[in-house]
CSV table of C-alpha atoms in Angstrom, one decimal:
chain,number,residue,atom,x,y,z
A,1,UNK,CA,8.5,177.9,-116.1
A,2,UNK,CA,8.5,174.6,-114.3
A,3,UNK,CA,5.4,172.6,-114.6
A,4,UNK,CA,3.7,171.6,-111.5
A,5,UNK,CA,1.3,169.1,-112.9
A,6,UNK,CA,0.2,168.0,-116.4
A,7,UNK,CA,-2.3,170.7,-117.9
A,8,UNK,CA,-4.0,167.7,-119.7
A,9,UNK,CA,-4.3,165.4,-116.2
A,10,UNK,CA,-5.4,168.9,-114.6
A,11,UNK,CA,-8.3,169.2,-117.1
A,12,UNK,CA,-8.8,165.6,-117.5
A,13,UNK,CA,-8.8,165.4,-121.0
A,14,UNK,CA,-6.6,163.2,-123.3
A,15,UNK,CA,-3.3,164.6,-125.1
A,16,UNK,CA,-5.2,164.6,-128.7
A,17,UNK,CA,-8.3,166.5,-127.1
A,18,UNK,CA,-10.0,168.9,-129.6
A,19,UNK,CA,-10.5,172.6,-128.9
A,20,UNK,CA,-14.0,172.1,-127.8
A,21,UNK,CA,-13.4,169.3,-125.3
A,22,UNK,CA,-10.9,171.4,-123.5
A,23,UNK,CA,-13.3,174.2,-123.5
A,24,UNK,CA,-16.0,171.9,-122.1
A,25,UNK,CA,-14.0,170.2,-119.3
A,26,UNK,CA,-12.6,173.7,-118.2
A,27,UNK,CA,-16.2,175.3,-118.0
A,28,UNK,CA,-17.0,171.9,-115.9
A,29,UNK,CA,-14.2,172.3,-113.6
A,30,UNK,CA,-14.5,176.0,-113.0
A,31,UNK,CA,-18.2,175.7,-112.2
A,32,UNK,CA,-17.2,173.4,-109.6
A,33,UNK,CA,-14.1,175.3,-108.2
A,34,UNK,CA,-14.4,179.0,-108.3
A,35,UNK,CA,-13.8,180.4,-104.9
A,36,UNK,CA,-17.2,182.3,-105.4
A,37,UNK,CA,-19.3,179.2,-105.0
A,38,UNK,CA,-16.9,176.9,-103.6
A,39,UNK,CA,-15.4,177.5,-100.1
A,40,UNK,CA,-14.0,174.1,-99.3
A,41,UNK,CA,-10.1,174.4,-98.4
A,42,UNK,CA,-7.9,174.3,-101.8
A,43,UNK,CA,-10.5,175.2,-104.1
A,44,UNK,CA,-8.6,178.6,-104.8
A,45,UNK,CA,-5.7,176.6,-105.6
A,46,UNK,CA,-7.2,174.1,-107.7
A,47,UNK,CA,-8.9,176.8,-109.6
A,48,UNK,CA,-5.7,178.6,-110.7
A,49,UNK,CA,-4.4,175.4,-111.8
A,50,UNK,CA,-7.4,174.6,-114.0
A,51,UNK,CA,-7.0,178.2,-115.3
A,52,UNK,CA,-3.1,177.6,-116.0
A,53,UNK,CA,-4.0,174.9,-117.9
A,54,UNK,CA,-6.9,176.4,-119.9
A,55,UNK,CA,-4.6,179.1,-121.1
A,56,UNK,CA,-1.8,176.9,-122.5
A,57,UNK,CA,-3.9,174.3,-123.9
A,58,UNK,CA,-6.7,176.7,-125.5
A,59,UNK,CA,-3.9,178.8,-127.3
A,60,UNK,CA,-2.8,176.9,-130.4
A,61,UNK,CA,1.0,178.4,-130.1
A,62,UNK,CA,1.3,177.4,-126.3
A,63,UNK,CA,-0.1,174.1,-126.4
A,64,UNK,CA,2.5,173.3,-129.3
A,65,UNK,CA,5.2,174.7,-127.1
A,66,UNK,CA,3.8,172.6,-124.5
A,67,UNK,CA,3.6,169.4,-126.1
A,68,UNK,CA,6.9,169.8,-127.8
A,69,UNK,CA,9.0,171.3,-124.6
A,70,UNK,CA,6.6,170.1,-121.8
A,71,UNK,CA,6.5,174.0,-120.4
A,72,UNK,CA,5.7,177.3,-121.9
A,73,UNK,CA,7.0,180.8,-120.6
A,74,UNK,CA,3.7,182.6,-120.3
A,75,UNK,CA,4.6,184.8,-117.3
A,76,UNK,CA,5.2,184.1,-113.5
A,77,UNK,CA,1.8,185.6,-112.7
A,78,UNK,CA,-1.8,184.4,-112.3
A,79,UNK,CA,-2.7,187.9,-113.8
A,80,UNK,CA,-1.3,187.3,-117.1
A,81,UNK,CA,-3.7,184.7,-118.3
A,82,UNK,CA,-5.8,187.6,-120.2
A,83,UNK,CA,-8.9,187.9,-118.2
A,84,UNK,CA,-10.9,189.8,-120.7
A,85,UNK,CA,-11.5,186.5,-122.7
A,86,UNK,CA,-11.5,184.3,-119.0
A,87,UNK,CA,-14.4,187.1,-118.0
A,88,UNK,CA,-16.5,186.3,-121.5
A,89,UNK,CA,-16.0,182.4,-120.9
A,90,UNK,CA,-17.5,183.0,-117.3
A,91,UNK,CA,-20.4,185.1,-118.6
A,92,UNK,CA,-21.6,182.4,-121.1
A,93,UNK,CA,-21.7,179.6,-118.7
A,94,UNK,CA,-22.6,181.7,-115.5
A,95,UNK,CA,-25.8,182.5,-117.0
A,96,UNK,CA,-26.7,178.8,-117.2
A,97,UNK,CA,-27.9,179.2,-113.8
A,98,UNK,CA,-30.6,181.5,-114.4
A,99,UNK,CA,-32.4,182.4,-117.8
A,100,UNK,CA,-30.0,183.7,-120.5
A,101,UNK,CA,-30.1,187.9,-120.0
A,102,UNK,CA,-31.4,189.8,-122.9
A,103,UNK,CA,-34.3,187.4,-123.8
A,104,UNK,CA,-37.7,188.1,-122.6
A,105,UNK,CA,-38.7,187.0,-119.3
A,106,UNK,CA,-40.7,184.0,-119.7
A,107,UNK,CA,-43.7,183.3,-117.2
A,108,UNK,CA,-43.4,179.9,-116.7
A,109,UNK,CA,-47.4,178.5,-115.8
A,110,UNK,CA,-48.1,177.7,-112.6
A,111,UNK,CA,-51.1,175.7,-110.9
A,112,UNK,CA,-53.2,177.5,-108.7
A,113,UNK,CA,-53.6,176.7,-104.8
A,114,UNK,CA,-55.6,173.7,-103.7
A,115,UNK,CA,-58.0,174.4,-101.0
A,116,UNK,CA,-59.6,172.5,-98.2
A,117,UNK,CA,-63.0,172.7,-96.6
A,118,UNK,CA,-65.0,170.3,-94.2
A,119,UNK,CA,-68.3,168.8,-94.6
A,120,UNK,CA,-71.0,167.0,-92.1
A,121,UNK,CA,-73.1,164.2,-93.3
A,122,UNK,CA,-75.9,162.3,-91.5
A,123,UNK,CA,-75.4,158.6,-91.1
A,124,UNK,CA,-77.7,157.9,-93.8
A,125,UNK,CA,-76.1,160.4,-96.4
A,126,UNK,CA,-73.1,159.0,-96.0
A,127,UNK,CA,-74.5,155.3,-96.6
A,128,UNK,CA,-76.5,156.1,-99.6
A,129,UNK,CA,-74.8,159.1,-100.9
A,130,UNK,CA,-75.8,162.5,-101.9
A,131,UNK,CA,-76.0,165.9,-103.5
A,132,UNK,CA,-74.5,168.7,-101.0
A,133,UNK,CA,-73.5,172.4,-101.4
A,134,UNK,CA,-70.4,173.7,-99.9
A,135,UNK,CA,-69.2,177.3,-100.0
A,136,UNK,CA,-65.9,178.4,-100.1
A,137,UNK,CA,-63.5,181.5,-100.9
A,138,UNK,CA,-61.2,181.1,-104.0
A,139,UNK,CA,-58.9,183.4,-106.0
A,140,UNK,CA,-60.4,183.9,-109.5
A,141,UNK,CA,-59.5,185.9,-112.5
A,142,UNK,CA,-60.7,189.8,-112.1
A,143,UNK,CA,-63.9,189.7,-114.1
A,144,UNK,CA,-63.3,193.6,-114.9
A,145,UNK,CA,-59.6,193.2,-116.4
A,146,UNK,CA,-59.9,189.7,-117.1
A,147,UNK,CA,-56.8,188.9,-115.3
A,148,UNK,CA,-54.6,191.6,-117.0
A,149,UNK,CA,-54.2,193.9,-114.1
A,150,UNK,CA,-54.8,197.1,-116.0
A,151,UNK,CA,-57.6,199.0,-116.3
A,152,UNK,CA,-60.2,198.9,-119.2
A,153,UNK,CA,-58.6,200.3,-122.3
A,154,UNK,CA,-55.2,200.2,-121.2
A,155,UNK,CA,-52.1,197.5,-121.1
A,156,UNK,CA,-49.4,196.9,-118.9
A,157,UNK,CA,-46.2,198.6,-120.5
A,158,UNK,CA,-42.6,197.5,-121.0
A,159,UNK,CA,-40.6,197.7,-117.8
A,160,UNK,CA,-38.0,200.8,-118.4
A,161,UNK,CA,-35.6,199.3,-116.1
A,162,UNK,CA,-35.2,195.8,-117.7
A,163,UNK,CA,-36.6,196.6,-121.1
A,164,UNK,CA,-39.2,193.8,-120.8
A,165,UNK,CA,-36.5,191.1,-119.9
A,166,UNK,CA,-37.5,190.7,-116.6
A,167,UNK,CA,-33.6,190.9,-115.4
A,168,UNK,CA,-31.3,193.2,-114.6
A,169,UNK,CA,-27.4,192.3,-115.4
A,170,UNK,CA,-24.6,193.8,-113.4
A,171,UNK,CA,-21.2,193.0,-114.4
A,172,UNK,CA,-18.3,193.1,-111.6
A,173,UNK,CA,-14.4,193.0,-112.0
A,174,UNK,CA,-12.5,190.9,-109.5
A,175,UNK,CA,-9.0,189.7,-109.3
A,176,UNK,CA,-10.5,186.6,-110.6
A,177,UNK,CA,-11.6,188.3,-113.7
A,178,UNK,CA,-15.0,190.0,-115.0
A,179,UNK,CA,-18.3,188.1,-113.4
A,180,UNK,CA,-21.8,189.0,-114.5
A,181,UNK,CA,-24.7,188.9,-111.9
A,182,UNK,CA,-28.3,188.5,-113.1
A,183,UNK,CA,-30.9,189.3,-110.8
A,184,UNK,CA,-35.0,189.5,-111.2
A,185,UNK,CA,-35.6,193.2,-112.1
A,186,UNK,CA,-36.8,195.0,-108.7
A,187,UNK,CA,-39.2,197.5,-110.2
A,188,UNK,CA,-41.6,194.6,-112.2
A,189,UNK,CA,-40.6,191.7,-110.1
A,190,UNK,CA,-39.5,189.8,-113.2
A,191,UNK,CA,-42.1,190.1,-115.2
A,192,UNK,CA,-41.0,192.5,-117.6
A,193,UNK,CA,-43.8,194.4,-117.7
A,194,UNK,CA,-45.2,197.6,-115.5
A,195,UNK,CA,-48.8,198.6,-114.5
A,196,UNK,CA,-49.3,202.3,-114.8
A,197,UNK,CA,-53.3,202.3,-114.7
A,198,UNK,CA,-54.3,199.5,-112.3
A,199,UNK,CA,-57.6,198.2,-112.6
A,200,UNK,CA,-59.9,199.5,-109.9
A,201,UNK,CA,-61.4,196.3,-109.0
A,202,UNK,CA,-58.4,193.9,-108.2
A,203,UNK,CA,-56.0,196.9,-108.0
A,204,UNK,CA,-53.4,195.9,-110.4
A,205,UNK,CA,-53.1,192.3,-109.2
A,206,UNK,CA,-55.5,190.6,-111.9
A,207,UNK,CA,-56.9,188.1,-109.5
A,208,UNK,CA,-59.6,188.7,-106.6
A,209,UNK,CA,-60.7,186.7,-103.6
A,210,UNK,CA,-64.3,185.4,-104.2
A,211,UNK,CA,-66.9,183.2,-102.7
A,212,UNK,CA,-68.3,180.4,-104.5
A,213,UNK,CA,-70.9,177.5,-103.8
A,214,UNK,CA,-70.1,174.5,-105.4
A,215,UNK,CA,-72.5,170.8,-105.8
A,216,UNK,CA,-70.6,168.1,-104.7
A,217,UNK,CA,-71.8,164.6,-105.6
A,218,UNK,CA,-71.1,162.3,-102.4
A,219,UNK,CA,-70.9,158.6,-103.5
A,220,UNK,CA,-72.6,156.2,-101.4
A,221,UNK,CA,-70.4,154.2,-98.8
A,222,UNK,CA,-68.4,157.3,-97.6
A,223,UNK,CA,-67.2,157.2,-94.0
A,224,UNK,CA,-65.6,159.4,-91.3
A,225,UNK,CA,-62.3,160.9,-92.4
A,226,UNK,CA,-63.0,160.5,-96.2
A,227,UNK,CA,-61.4,162.9,-98.4
A,228,UNK,CA,-63.0,164.1,-101.8
A,229,UNK,CA,-61.0,165.8,-104.4
A,230,UNK,CA,-62.8,168.1,-106.9
A,231,UNK,CA,-60.4,168.9,-110.0
A,232,UNK,CA,-59.6,172.3,-111.1
A,233,UNK,CA,-61.8,173.8,-108.2
A,234,UNK,CA,-59.3,175.6,-106.3
A,235,UNK,CA,-58.1,178.9,-106.7
A,236,UNK,CA,-56.9,180.0,-110.5
A,237,UNK,CA,-53.3,179.3,-112.0
A,238,UNK,CA,-50.8,182.1,-112.9
A,239,UNK,CA,-49.8,182.6,-116.7
A,240,UNK,CA,-52.0,180.3,-118.2
A,241,UNK,CA,-51.6,177.5,-115.5
A,242,UNK,CA,-54.6,175.5,-114.7
A,243,UNK,CA,-56.5,175.9,-111.5
A,244,UNK,CA,-55.9,174.3,-108.2
A,245,UNK,CA,-58.1,171.5,-106.4
A,246,UNK,CA,-60.6,171.1,-104.0
A,247,UNK,CA,-60.5,168.7,-101.1
A,248,UNK,CA,-63.4,167.9,-98.9
A,249,UNK,CA,-62.7,166.6,-95.7
A,250,UNK,CA,-65.9,164.4,-94.5
A,251,UNK,CA,-67.4,163.6,-91.0
A,252,UNK,CA,-70.1,161.7,-90.3
A,253,UNK,CA,-72.8,162.0,-87.5
A,254,UNK,CA,-73.3,158.8,-85.3
A,255,UNK,CA,-76.7,156.7,-85.7
A,256,UNK,CA,-79.1,156.2,-82.5
A,257,UNK,CA,-79.6,152.6,-83.8
A,258,UNK,CA,-76.6,151.8,-85.8
A,259,UNK,CA,-72.8,151.7,-85.5
A,260,UNK,CA,-70.5,151.1,-88.6
A,261,UNK,CA,-67.4,148.8,-88.6
A,262,UNK,CA,-66.4,149.5,-92.4
A,263,UNK,CA,-68.9,148.4,-94.6
A,264,UNK,CA,-70.8,146.2,-91.7
A,265,UNK,CA,-73.4,147.7,-89.9
A,266,UNK,CA,-73.9,146.4,-86.2
A,267,UNK,CA,-77.1,146.4,-84.5
A,268,UNK,CA,-77.6,145.2,-80.8
A,269,UNK,CA,-81.0,143.1,-80.1
A,270,UNK,CA,-82.1,143.2,-76.4
A,271,UNK,CA,-84.0,139.8,-75.4
A,272,UNK,CA,-85.1,138.5,-72.2
A,273,UNK,CA,-84.2,135.3,-70.4
A,274,UNK,CA,-87.7,133.4,-72.1
A,275,UNK,CA,-86.5,134.5,-75.3
A,276,UNK,CA,-83.3,133.3,-75.2
A,277,UNK,CA,-84.0,129.8,-73.7
A,278,UNK,CA,-87.3,129.4,-75.9
A,279,UNK,CA,-86.2,131.0,-79.0
A,280,UNK,CA,-88.2,133.7,-80.7
A,281,UNK,CA,-89.1,135.3,-84.0
A,282,UNK,CA,-88.6,138.9,-84.1
A,283,UNK,CA,-88.4,141.9,-86.4
A,284,UNK,CA,-85.1,143.9,-86.8
A,285,UNK,CA,-84.3,147.3,-88.4
A,286,UNK,CA,-82.0,147.4,-90.8
A,287,UNK,CA,-81.0,150.3,-93.4
A,288,UNK,CA,-83.6,149.5,-96.0
A,289,UNK,CA,-86.5,148.3,-93.8
A,290,UNK,CA,-87.0,145.8,-91.0
A,291,UNK,CA,-85.9,142.1,-91.6
A,292,UNK,CA,-87.1,138.8,-89.6
A,293,UNK,CA,-84.7,137.0,-87.2
A,294,UNK,CA,-85.3,133.6,-86.3
A,295,UNK,CA,-83.7,133.3,-82.3
A,296,UNK,CA,-83.2,129.6,-81.9
A,297,UNK,CA,-83.8,127.8,-78.3
A,298,UNK,CA,-80.6,128.5,-75.9
A,299,UNK,CA,-79.5,131.4,-77.6
A,300,UNK,CA,-76.6,132.5,-75.4
A,301,UNK,CA,-75.5,136.3,-74.7
A,302,UNK,CA,-73.4,137.9,-77.2
A,303,UNK,CA,-74.3,135.8,-80.0
A,304,UNK,CA,-74.4,137.4,-83.5
A,305,UNK,CA,-76.4,136.7,-86.4
A,306,UNK,CA,-75.4,137.9,-89.8
A,307,UNK,CA,-77.6,139.3,-93.2
A,308,UNK,CA,-75.3,139.2,-96.0
A,309,UNK,CA,-75.5,142.4,-98.1
A,310,UNK,CA,-77.9,144.4,-95.8
A,311,UNK,CA,-74.8,146.7,-94.8
A,312,UNK,CA,-73.0,149.7,-96.5
A,313,UNK,CA,-72.4,149.7,-100.2
A,314,UNK,CA,-68.9,149.1,-101.2
A,315,UNK,CA,-67.5,152.6,-102.2
A,316,UNK,CA,-64.6,150.9,-104.5
A,317,UNK,CA,-66.4,148.0,-105.5
A,318,UNK,CA,-69.4,146.2,-106.3
A,319,UNK,CA,-71.7,144.6,-103.4
A,320,UNK,CA,-72.3,145.9,-99.7
A,321,UNK,CA,-71.2,144.6,-96.3
A,322,UNK,CA,-73.4,142.8,-93.9
A,323,UNK,CA,-75.9,143.8,-91.2
A,324,UNK,CA,-74.8,142.2,-88.0
A,325,UNK,CA,-77.4,141.7,-84.8
A,326,UNK,CA,-75.8,140.8,-81.7
A,327,UNK,CA,-78.0,139.4,-79.0
A,328,UNK,CA,-78.0,141.0,-75.6
A,329,UNK,CA,-79.7,139.1,-73.0
A,330,UNK,CA,-81.4,141.3,-70.6
A,331,UNK,CA,-81.3,140.6,-66.9
A,332,UNK,CA,-84.7,142.4,-65.2
A,333,UNK,CA,-83.8,144.4,-62.1
A,334,UNK,CA,-87.2,144.8,-61.0
A,335,UNK,CA,-89.6,141.8,-60.5
A,336,UNK,CA,-93.4,141.9,-59.4
A,337,UNK,CA,-94.7,139.1,-57.2
A,338,UNK,CA,-95.8,136.7,-59.7
A,339,UNK,CA,-92.6,137.1,-61.6
A,340,UNK,CA,-90.5,136.4,-58.6
A,341,UNK,CA,-92.7,133.3,-58.0
A,342,UNK,CA,-92.1,131.9,-61.3
A,343,UNK,CA,-88.1,132.9,-61.1
A,344,UNK,CA,-88.2,131.0,-57.9
A,345,UNK,CA,-89.8,127.9,-59.1
A,346,UNK,CA,-87.5,127.9,-61.9
A,347,UNK,CA,-84.4,128.0,-59.7
A,348,UNK,CA,-85.8,125.0,-57.7
A,349,UNK,CA,-85.4,122.9,-60.7
A,350,UNK,CA,-82.4,124.3,-62.5
A,351,UNK,CA,-79.0,122.8,-62.1
A,352,UNK,CA,-76.9,125.4,-60.0
A,353,UNK,CA,-73.5,126.4,-61.4
A,354,UNK,CA,-70.5,126.9,-58.8
A,355,UNK,CA,-67.3,128.3,-59.6
A,356,UNK,CA,-64.4,126.3,-59.2
A,357,UNK,CA,-62.8,126.1,-55.7
A,358,UNK,CA,-59.6,124.8,-56.5
A,359,UNK,CA,-56.9,126.8,-58.7
């Protein structure tokens, strides 16, 4: 038979390749180009070439004749390549896409589901920190059967369909050879065991939903939208996996005096014209009591005074923010006769301001 391509080139191996190197090359290329997995045009023809090359180079006599004469009379049909052996080879690597058949199914530990809840705090609780309690619903191991799923005094039994492997093997014959299809057992769901006497409390599930109250330590300095994570306070894991985590999203109620800007506290102080013009000394509130503020003469509306370290504690570092006192000069809306007279006298001696007329 005429040679279409160099068989060594088809498999991508050198002419002195060992039997194991040829076998590995064939397995790799067969996985890539098998018609059941590769639907691209030309994949089937490429697959036939790979098989033809392997049938020659894997047989010592045929390889010797091919190396000497450049051809081998191996019959004219693709069906003459000995699919019994080829099917066994496919079975050996096809199972690599799943768990090896014949072994007991291994339950891989899985982390439990993480949970999320919400907690509302007062302004002071967020600033100074506190200890709160939240109520959640989570999945825990059944206390009656301890997560086994079987009624007390009984145990899960080996699944009769898969004999404890958790998988079912089906062999199919096609024109390309014999292929093995391995799927999870439908009866036991891949666990390898069945429960004939389910626990009455969890109905065989091994886990139940319960309500729990969790104590939460709120650190000082949290703010609106801050999220806390409590490790391993979520739902129970599977097959020995750890519990999930609990995430708590915080909201903070507004304060009637203060506004917050990060770690700074803002307070607006209203003063009258006389205080602004002549100066004054007043006491203003802060987070930890009152502080004295000296207003210098001629203070303008919007002037801000800063008290270092009188703000919110930094949540991730030492120290605190500042207290910012913003002055707001209030214009009186209602004047009695005497007040009006005083303002009129003052207006006579104060320079009158005029907007510029030329633009």
